[in-house]
Short mmCIF file of C-alpha atoms and ligand atoms in Angstrom, two decimals:
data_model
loop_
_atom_site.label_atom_id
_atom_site.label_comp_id
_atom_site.label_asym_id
_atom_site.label_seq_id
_atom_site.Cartn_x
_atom_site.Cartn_y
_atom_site.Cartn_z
CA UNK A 1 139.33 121.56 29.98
CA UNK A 2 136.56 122.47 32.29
CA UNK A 3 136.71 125.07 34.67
CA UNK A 4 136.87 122.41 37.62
CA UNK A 5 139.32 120.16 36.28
CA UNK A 6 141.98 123.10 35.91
CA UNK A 7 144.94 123.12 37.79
CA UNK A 8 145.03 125.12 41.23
CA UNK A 9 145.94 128.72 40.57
CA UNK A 10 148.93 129.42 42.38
CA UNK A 11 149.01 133.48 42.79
CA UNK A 12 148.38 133.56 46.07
CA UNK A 13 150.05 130.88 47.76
CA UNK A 14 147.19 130.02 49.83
CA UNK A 15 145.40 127.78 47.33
CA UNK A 16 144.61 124.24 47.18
CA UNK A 17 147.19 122.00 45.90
CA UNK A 18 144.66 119.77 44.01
CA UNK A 19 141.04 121.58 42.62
CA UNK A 20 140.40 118.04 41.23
CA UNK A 21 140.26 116.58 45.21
CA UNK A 22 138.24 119.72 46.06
CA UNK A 23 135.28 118.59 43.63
CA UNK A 24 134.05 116.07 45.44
CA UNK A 25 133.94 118.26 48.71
CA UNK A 26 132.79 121.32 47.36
CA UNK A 27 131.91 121.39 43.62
CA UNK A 28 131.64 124.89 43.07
CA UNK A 29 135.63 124.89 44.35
CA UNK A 30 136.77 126.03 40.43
CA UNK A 31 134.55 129.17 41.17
CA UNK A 32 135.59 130.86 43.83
CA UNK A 33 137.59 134.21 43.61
CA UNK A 34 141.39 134.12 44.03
CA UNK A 35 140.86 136.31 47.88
CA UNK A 36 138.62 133.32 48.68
CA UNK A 37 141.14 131.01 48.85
CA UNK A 38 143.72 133.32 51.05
CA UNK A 39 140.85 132.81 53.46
CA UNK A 40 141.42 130.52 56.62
CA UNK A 41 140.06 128.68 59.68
CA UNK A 42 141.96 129.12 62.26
CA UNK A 43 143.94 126.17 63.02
CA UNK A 44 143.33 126.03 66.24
CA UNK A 45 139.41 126.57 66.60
CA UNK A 46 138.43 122.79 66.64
CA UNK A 47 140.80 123.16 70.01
CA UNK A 48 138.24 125.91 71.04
CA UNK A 49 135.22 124.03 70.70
CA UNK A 50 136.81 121.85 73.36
CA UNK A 51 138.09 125.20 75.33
CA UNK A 52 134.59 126.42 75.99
CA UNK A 53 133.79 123.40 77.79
CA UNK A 54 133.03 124.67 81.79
CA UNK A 55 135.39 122.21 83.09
CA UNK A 56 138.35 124.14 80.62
CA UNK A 57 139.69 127.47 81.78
CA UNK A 58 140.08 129.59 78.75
CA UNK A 59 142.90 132.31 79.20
CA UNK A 60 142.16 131.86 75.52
CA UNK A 61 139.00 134.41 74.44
CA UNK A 62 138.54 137.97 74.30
CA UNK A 63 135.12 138.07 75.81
CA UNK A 64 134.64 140.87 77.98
CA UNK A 65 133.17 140.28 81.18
CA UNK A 66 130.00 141.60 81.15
CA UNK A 67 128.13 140.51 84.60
CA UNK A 68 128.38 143.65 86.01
CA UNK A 69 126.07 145.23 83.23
CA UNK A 70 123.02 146.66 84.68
CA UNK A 71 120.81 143.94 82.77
CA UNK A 72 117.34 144.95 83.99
CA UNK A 73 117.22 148.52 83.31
CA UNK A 74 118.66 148.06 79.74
CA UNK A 75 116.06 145.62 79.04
CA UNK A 76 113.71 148.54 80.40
CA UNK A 77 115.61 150.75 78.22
CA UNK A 78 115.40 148.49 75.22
CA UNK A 79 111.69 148.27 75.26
CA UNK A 80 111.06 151.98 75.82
CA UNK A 81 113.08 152.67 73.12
CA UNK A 82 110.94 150.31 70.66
CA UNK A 83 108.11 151.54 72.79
CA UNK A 84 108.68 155.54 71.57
CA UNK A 85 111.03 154.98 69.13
CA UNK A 86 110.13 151.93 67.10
CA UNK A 87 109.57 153.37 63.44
CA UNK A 88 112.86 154.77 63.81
CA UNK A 89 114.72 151.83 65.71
CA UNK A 90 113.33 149.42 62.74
CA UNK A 91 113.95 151.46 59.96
CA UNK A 92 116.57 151.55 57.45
CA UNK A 93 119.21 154.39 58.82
CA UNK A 94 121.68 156.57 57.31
CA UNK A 95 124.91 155.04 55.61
CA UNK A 96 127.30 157.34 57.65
CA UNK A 97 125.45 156.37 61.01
CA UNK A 98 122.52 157.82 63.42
CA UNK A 99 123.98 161.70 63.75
CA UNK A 100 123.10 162.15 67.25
CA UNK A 101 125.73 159.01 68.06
CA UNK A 102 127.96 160.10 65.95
CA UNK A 103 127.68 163.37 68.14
CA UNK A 104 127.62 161.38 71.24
CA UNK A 105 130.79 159.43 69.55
CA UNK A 106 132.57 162.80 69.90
CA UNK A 107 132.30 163.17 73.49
CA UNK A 108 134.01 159.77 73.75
CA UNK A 109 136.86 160.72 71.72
CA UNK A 110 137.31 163.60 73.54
CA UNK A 111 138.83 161.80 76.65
CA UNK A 112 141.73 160.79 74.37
CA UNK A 113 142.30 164.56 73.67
CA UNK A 114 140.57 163.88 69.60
CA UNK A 115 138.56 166.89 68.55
CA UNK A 116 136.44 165.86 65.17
CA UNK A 117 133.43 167.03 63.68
CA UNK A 118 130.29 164.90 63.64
CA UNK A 119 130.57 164.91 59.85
CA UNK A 120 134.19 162.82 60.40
CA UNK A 121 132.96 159.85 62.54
CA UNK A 122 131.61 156.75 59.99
CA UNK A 123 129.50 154.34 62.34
CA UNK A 124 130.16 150.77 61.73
CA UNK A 125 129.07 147.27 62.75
CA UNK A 126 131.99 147.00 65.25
CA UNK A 127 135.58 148.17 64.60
CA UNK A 128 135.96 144.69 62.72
CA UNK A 129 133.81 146.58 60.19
CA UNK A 130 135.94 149.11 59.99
CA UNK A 131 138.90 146.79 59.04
CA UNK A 132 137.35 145.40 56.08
CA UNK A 133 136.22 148.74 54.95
CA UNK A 134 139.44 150.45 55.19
CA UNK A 135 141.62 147.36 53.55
CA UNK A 136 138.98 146.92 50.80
CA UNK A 137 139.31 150.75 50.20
CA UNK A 138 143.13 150.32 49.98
CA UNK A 139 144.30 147.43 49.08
CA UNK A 140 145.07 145.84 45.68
CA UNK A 141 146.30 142.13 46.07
CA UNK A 142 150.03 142.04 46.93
CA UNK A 143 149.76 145.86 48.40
CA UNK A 144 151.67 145.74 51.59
CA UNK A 145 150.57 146.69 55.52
CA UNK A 146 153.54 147.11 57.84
CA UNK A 147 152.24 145.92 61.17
CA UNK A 148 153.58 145.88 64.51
CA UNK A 149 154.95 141.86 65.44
CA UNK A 150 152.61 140.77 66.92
CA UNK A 151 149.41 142.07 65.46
CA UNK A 152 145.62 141.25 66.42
CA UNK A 153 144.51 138.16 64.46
CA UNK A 154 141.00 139.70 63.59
CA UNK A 155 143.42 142.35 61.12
CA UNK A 156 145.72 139.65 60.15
CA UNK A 157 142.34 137.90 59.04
CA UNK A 158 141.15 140.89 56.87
CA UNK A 159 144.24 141.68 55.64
CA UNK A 160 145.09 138.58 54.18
CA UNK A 161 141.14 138.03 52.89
CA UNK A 162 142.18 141.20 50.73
CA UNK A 163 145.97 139.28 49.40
CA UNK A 164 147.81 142.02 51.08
CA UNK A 165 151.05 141.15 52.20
CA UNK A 166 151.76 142.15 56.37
CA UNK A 167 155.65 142.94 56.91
CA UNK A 168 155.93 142.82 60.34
CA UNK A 169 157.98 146.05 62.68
CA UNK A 170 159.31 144.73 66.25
CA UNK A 171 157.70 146.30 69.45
CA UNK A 172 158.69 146.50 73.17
CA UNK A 173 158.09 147.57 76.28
CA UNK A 174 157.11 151.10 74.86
CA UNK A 175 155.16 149.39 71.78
CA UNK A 176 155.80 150.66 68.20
CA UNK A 177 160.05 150.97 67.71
CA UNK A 178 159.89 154.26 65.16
CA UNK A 179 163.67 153.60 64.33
CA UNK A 180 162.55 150.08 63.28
CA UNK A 181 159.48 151.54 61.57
CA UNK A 182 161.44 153.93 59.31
CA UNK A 183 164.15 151.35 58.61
CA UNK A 184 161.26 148.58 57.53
CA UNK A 185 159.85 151.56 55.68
CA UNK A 186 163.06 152.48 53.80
CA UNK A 187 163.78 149.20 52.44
CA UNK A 188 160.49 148.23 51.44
CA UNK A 189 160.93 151.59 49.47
CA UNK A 190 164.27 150.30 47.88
CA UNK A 191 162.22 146.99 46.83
CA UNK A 192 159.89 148.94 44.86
CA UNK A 193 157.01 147.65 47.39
CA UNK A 194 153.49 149.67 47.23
CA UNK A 195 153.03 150.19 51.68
CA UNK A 196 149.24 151.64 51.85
CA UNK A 197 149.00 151.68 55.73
CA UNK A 198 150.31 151.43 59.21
CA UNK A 199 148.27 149.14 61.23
CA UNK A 200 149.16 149.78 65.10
CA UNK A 201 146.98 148.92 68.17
CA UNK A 202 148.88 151.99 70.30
CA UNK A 203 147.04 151.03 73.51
CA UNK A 204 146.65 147.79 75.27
CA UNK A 205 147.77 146.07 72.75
CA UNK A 206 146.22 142.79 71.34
CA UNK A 207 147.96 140.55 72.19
CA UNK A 208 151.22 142.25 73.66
CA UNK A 209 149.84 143.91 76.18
CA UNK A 210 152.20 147.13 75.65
CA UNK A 211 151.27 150.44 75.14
CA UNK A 212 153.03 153.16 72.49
CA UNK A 213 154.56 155.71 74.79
CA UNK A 214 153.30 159.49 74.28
CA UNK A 215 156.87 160.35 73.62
CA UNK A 216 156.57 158.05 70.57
CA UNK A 217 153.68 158.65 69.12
CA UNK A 218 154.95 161.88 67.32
CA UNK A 219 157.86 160.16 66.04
CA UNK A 220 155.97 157.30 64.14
CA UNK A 221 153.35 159.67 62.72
CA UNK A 222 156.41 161.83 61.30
CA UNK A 223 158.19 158.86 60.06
CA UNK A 224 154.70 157.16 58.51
CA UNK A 225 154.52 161.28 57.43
CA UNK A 226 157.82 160.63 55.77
CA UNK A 227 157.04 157.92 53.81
CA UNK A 228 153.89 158.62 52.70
CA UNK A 229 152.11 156.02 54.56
CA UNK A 230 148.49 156.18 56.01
CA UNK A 231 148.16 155.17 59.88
CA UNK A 232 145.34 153.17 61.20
CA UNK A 233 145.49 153.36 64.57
CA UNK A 234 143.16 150.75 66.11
CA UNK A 235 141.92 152.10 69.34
CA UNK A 236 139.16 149.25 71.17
CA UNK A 237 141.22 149.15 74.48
CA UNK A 238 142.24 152.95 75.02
CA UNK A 239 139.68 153.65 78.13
CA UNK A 240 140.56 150.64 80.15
CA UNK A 241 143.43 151.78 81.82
CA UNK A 242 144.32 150.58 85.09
CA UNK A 243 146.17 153.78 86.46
CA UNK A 244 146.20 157.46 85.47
CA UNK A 245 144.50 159.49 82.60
CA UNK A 246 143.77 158.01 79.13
CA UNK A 247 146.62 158.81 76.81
CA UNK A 248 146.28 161.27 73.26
CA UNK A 249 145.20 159.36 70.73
CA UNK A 250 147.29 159.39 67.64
CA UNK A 251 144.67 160.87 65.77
CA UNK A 252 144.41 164.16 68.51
CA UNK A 253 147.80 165.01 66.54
CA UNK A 254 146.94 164.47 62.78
CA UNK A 255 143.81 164.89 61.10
CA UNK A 256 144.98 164.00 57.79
CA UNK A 257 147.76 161.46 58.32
CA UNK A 258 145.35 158.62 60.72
CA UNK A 259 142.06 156.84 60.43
CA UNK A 260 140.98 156.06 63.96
CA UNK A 261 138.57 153.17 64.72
CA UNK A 262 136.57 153.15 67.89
CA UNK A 263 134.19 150.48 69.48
CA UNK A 264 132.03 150.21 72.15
CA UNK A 265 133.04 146.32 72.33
CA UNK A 266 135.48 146.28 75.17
CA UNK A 267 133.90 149.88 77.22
CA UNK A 268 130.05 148.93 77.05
CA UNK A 269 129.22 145.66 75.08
CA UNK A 270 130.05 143.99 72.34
CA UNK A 271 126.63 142.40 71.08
CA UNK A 272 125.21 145.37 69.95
CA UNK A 273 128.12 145.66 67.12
CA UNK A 274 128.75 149.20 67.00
CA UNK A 275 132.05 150.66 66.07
CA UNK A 276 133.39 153.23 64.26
CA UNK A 277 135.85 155.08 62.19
CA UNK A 278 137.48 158.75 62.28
CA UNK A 279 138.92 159.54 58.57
CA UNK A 280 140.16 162.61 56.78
CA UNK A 281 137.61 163.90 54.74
CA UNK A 282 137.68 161.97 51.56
CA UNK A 283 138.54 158.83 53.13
CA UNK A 284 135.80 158.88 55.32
CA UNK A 285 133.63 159.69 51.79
CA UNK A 286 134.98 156.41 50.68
CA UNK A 287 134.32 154.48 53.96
CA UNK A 288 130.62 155.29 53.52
CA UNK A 289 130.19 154.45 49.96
CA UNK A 290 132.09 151.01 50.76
CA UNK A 291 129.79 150.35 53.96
CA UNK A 292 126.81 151.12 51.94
CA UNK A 293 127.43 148.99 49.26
CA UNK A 294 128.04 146.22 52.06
CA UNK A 295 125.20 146.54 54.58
CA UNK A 296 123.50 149.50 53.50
CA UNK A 297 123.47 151.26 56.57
CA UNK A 298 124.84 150.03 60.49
CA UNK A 299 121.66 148.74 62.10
CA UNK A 300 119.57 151.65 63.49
CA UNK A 301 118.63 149.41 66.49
CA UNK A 302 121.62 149.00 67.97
CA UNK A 303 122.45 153.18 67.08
CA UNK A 304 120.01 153.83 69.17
CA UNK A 305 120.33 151.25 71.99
CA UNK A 306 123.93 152.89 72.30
CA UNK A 307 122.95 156.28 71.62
CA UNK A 308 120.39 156.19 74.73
CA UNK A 309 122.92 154.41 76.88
CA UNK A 310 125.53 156.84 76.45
CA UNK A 311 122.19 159.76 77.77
CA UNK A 312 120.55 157.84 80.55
CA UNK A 313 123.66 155.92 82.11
CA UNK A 314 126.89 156.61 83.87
CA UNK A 315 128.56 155.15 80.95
CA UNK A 316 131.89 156.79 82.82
CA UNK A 317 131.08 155.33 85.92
CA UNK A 318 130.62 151.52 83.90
CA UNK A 319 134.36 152.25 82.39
CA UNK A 320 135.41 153.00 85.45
CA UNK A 321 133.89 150.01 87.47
CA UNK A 322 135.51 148.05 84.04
CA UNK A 323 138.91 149.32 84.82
CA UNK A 324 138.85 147.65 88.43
CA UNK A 325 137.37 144.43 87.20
CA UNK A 326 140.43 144.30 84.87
CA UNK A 327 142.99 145.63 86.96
CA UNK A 328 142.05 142.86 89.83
CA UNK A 329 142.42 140.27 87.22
CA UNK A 330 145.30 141.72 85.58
CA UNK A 331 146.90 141.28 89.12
CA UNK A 332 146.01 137.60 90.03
CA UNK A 333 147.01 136.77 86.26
CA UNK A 334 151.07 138.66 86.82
CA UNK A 335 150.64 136.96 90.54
CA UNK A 336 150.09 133.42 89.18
CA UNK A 337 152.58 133.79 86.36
CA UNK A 338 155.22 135.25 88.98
CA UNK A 339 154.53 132.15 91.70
CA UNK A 340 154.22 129.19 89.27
CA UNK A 341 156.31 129.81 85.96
CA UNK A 342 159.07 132.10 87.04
CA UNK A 343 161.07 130.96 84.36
CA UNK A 344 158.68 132.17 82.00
CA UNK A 345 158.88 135.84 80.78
CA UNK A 346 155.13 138.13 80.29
CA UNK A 347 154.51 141.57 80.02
CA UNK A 348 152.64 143.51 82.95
CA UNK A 349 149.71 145.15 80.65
CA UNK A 350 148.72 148.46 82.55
CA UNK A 351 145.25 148.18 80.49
CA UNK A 352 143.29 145.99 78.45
CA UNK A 353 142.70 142.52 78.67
CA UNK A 354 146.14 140.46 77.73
CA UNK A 355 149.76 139.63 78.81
CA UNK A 356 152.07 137.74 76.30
CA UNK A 357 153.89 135.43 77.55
CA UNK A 358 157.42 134.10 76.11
CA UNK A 359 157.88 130.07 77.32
CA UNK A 360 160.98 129.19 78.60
CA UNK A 361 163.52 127.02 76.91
CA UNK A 362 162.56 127.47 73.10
CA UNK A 363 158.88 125.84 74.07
CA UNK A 364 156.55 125.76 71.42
CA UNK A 365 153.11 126.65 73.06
CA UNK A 366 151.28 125.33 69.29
CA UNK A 367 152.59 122.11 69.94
CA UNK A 368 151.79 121.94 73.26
CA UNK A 369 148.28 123.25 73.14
CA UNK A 370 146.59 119.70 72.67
CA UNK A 371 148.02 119.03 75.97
CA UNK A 372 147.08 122.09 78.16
CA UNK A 373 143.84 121.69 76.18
CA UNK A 374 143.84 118.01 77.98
CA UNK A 375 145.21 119.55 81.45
CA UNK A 376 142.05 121.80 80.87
CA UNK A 377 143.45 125.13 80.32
CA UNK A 378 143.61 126.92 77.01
CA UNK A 379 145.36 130.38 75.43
CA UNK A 380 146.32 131.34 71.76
CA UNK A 381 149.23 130.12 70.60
CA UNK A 382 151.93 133.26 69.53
CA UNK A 383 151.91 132.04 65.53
CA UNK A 384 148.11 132.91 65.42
CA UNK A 385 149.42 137.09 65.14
CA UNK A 386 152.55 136.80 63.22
CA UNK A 387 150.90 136.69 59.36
CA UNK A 388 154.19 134.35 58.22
CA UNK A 389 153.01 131.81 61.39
CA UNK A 390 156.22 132.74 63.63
CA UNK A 391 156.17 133.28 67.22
CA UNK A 392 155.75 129.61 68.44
CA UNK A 393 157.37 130.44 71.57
CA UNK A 394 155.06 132.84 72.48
CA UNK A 395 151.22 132.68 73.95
CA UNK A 396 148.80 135.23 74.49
CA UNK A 397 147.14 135.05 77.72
CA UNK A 398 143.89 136.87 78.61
CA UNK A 399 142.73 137.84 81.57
CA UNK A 400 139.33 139.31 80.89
CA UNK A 401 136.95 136.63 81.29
CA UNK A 402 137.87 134.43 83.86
CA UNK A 403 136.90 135.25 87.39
CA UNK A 404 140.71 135.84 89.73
CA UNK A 405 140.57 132.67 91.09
CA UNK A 406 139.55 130.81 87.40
CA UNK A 407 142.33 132.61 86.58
CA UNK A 408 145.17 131.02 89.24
CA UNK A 409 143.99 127.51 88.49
CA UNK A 410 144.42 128.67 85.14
CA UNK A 411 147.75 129.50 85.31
CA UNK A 412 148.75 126.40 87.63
CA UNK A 413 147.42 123.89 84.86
CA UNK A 414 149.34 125.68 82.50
CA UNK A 415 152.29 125.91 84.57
CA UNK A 416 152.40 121.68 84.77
CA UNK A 417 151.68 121.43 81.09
CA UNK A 418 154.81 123.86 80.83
CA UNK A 419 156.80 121.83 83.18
CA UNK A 420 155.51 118.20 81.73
CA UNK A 421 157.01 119.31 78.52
CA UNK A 422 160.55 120.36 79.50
CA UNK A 423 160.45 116.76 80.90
CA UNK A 424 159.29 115.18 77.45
N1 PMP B 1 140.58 145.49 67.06
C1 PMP B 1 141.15 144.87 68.11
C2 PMP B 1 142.56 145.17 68.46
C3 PMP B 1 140.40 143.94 68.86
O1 PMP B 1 140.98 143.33 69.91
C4 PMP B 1 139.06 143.68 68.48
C5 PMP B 1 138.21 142.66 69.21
N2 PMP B 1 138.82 141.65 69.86
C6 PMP B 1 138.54 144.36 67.38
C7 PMP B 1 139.31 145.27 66.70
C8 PMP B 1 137.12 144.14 66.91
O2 PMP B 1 136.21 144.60 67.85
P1 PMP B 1 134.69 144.95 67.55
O3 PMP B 1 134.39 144.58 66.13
O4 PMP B 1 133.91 144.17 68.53
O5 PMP B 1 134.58 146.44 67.75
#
């Protein structure tokens, strides 16, 4: 029998149910490793390519809204940088990550109350990065990663890339349920289950919109203390609050029990990829060997192009400025819902860029996304963050992109998709 005509493997789950139909399609189908095959389109990005059409409005992406940048003087920046800074900009760079950033990295942290050492801070090619690095440093196929229901789709992705299993831990309106956390902890224990981490977006959450509360946050690290179990607190969102002072970050209260991961995505830019990571000691040792052996070192350009940012720019004042952008959209978004699906229910984000939305009368928004797609408004369907495909009756809505007024129309298309299909 030759490698391509044996039967599917079946470990996973995820694999083809014929490698015989693959070979015409792809003949090198036989080949591929057994993670390759847990890998997966989303289902709904054909839909997408049809979202990003002008005439659609997307409540759908995660783009930030970046028109508000100060475009001209970072161009000005950019080339001065290449200008006096060139054979350093287009070198190689250090594995860990430019040291000055990760310096400058420090000072960020510090509005969430974290207090590091320059030596702790890995720098990667956005917190996405960071996922993979910290999930191939973990996980063995069929490890598990208890994650909060719902869960951002990006870690879902990597997670499942690396045949980890995701048990899911309810949330509400104060994010992260500890009792739920210890009692999903307990009985994984009694099942003989291996649980390497805690993955928890504590702040603005993506996609619920929820934070965890402060008086929480103690509790979950003592109960993932408890157990034995890493936490990975995914932080992109935590200075885009719309009221009040940023909260503690999980990691300001244990050194050794969290790995933190930080971007400047969502509070400067995304397109120069730079995240990064906060790990006890010989974790963070780890990271770096793993990053090096993937990209050798995060690209010294970019370091740099952040790095001066962060010295010759209110980069508090752009947060700031952020916040309001958000916060105004935030409102027409909880406006619109309020005045044309009241029977609807959505959580009132006080950061971030996302409400989630539960549709009335057992709706299921992946069903009916073809035809909101049609009445030329789009979103992410709720299945897209629950790893087992639940949450049909749920959508995540963002607000981040769309200007306040994109946003209303948005919301009344959606609401007579919503009411076309209670009438179906
Ligand atoms: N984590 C969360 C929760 C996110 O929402 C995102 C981006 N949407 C990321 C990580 C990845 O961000 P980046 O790689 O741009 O830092």
């Amino acid at each position: 029998m030759t490698e391509q005509q044996q039967p599917a493997r079946t470990t996973s789950g995820h694999h083809p149910t014929s490698a015989a139909a693959g070979t015409r399609l792809d003949p090198w189908l036989g080949s591929y490793a057994d993670r390759t095959h847990a890998m997966r389109a989303s289902e709904i990005r054909a839909l997408f390519a049809v979202a990003n059409r002008p005439e659609v409005v997307s409540l759908a992406g995660g783009m930030p809204f970046l028109e508000g940048l100060p475009l001209d003087d970072l161009a000005e920046l950019a080339a001065r940088t290449v200008a006096t800074r060139g054979l350093t900009a287009l070198q190689y760079g250090s594995g860990q990550g430019d040291e000055t950033l990760r310096e400058q990295i420090l000072e960020v942290m510090r509005l969430e109350a974290i207090d590091a050492h320059p030596d702790d801070v890995v720098v990667t090619t956005g917190s996405q990065q960071a996922l993979d690095l910290v999930t191939r440093i973990f996980i063995d196929p069929g490890d598990v990663v208890v994650a909060e229901a719902p869960s951002y789709v990006g870690a879902l992705g990597v997670f499942r890339a690396y045949q980890a299993e995701v048990v899911h831990v309810p949330i509400d309106a104060d994010g992260l349920v500890p009792e739920l956390l210890d009692e999903t902890l307990t009985a994984l224990r009694a099942a003989g289950r291996r649980v390497k981490f805690l993955y928890t977006v504590p702040n603005f959450h993506n996609p619920a919109g929820v934070s965890i509360s402060l008086e929480r946050r103690p509790r979950i690290l003592e109960v993932a203390a408890r157990h034995g179990v890493l936490v990975l607190e995914d932080n992109p969102y935590g200075l885009l609050g719309f009221d009040g002072e940023p909260r503690p970050a999980m990691r300001s209260m244990s050194e050794e029990g969290v790995i933190y991961l930080g971007s400047f995505s969502k509070t400067f830019a995304p397109g120069y990829r730079v995240g990064w990571a906060v790990a006890p000691h010989a974790v963070r040792e780890k990271l770096v060997l793993a990053s090096e052996s993937a990209i050798l070192c995060p690209s010294n350009a970019s370091q740099l192009a952040i790095s001066t940012y962060l010295q010759t720019f209110d980069w508090r004042g752009q947060i700031k400025s952020y916040r309001e952008q958000y916060r105004d959209r935030r409102d027409a978004m909880v406006d619109a819902l309020a005045e044309h699906m009241p029977d609807a229910t959505w959580t009132v984000p006080d950061g971030g860029f996302y409400t989630w939305v539960r549709l009335p009368d057992g709706l299921d928004a992946k069903d009916m996304l073809p035809r909101a797609v049609t009445a030329r408004v789009a979103y992410v369907p709720g299945t897209a963050f629950y790893f087992d495909g639940t949450g049909s009756d749920h959508m995540r809505l963002s607000f981040c992109y769309p200007t306040p007024e994109r946003i209303r129309e948005g919301v009344r298309r959606l609401a007579g998709v919503v009411r076309g299909e209670r009438e179906l």
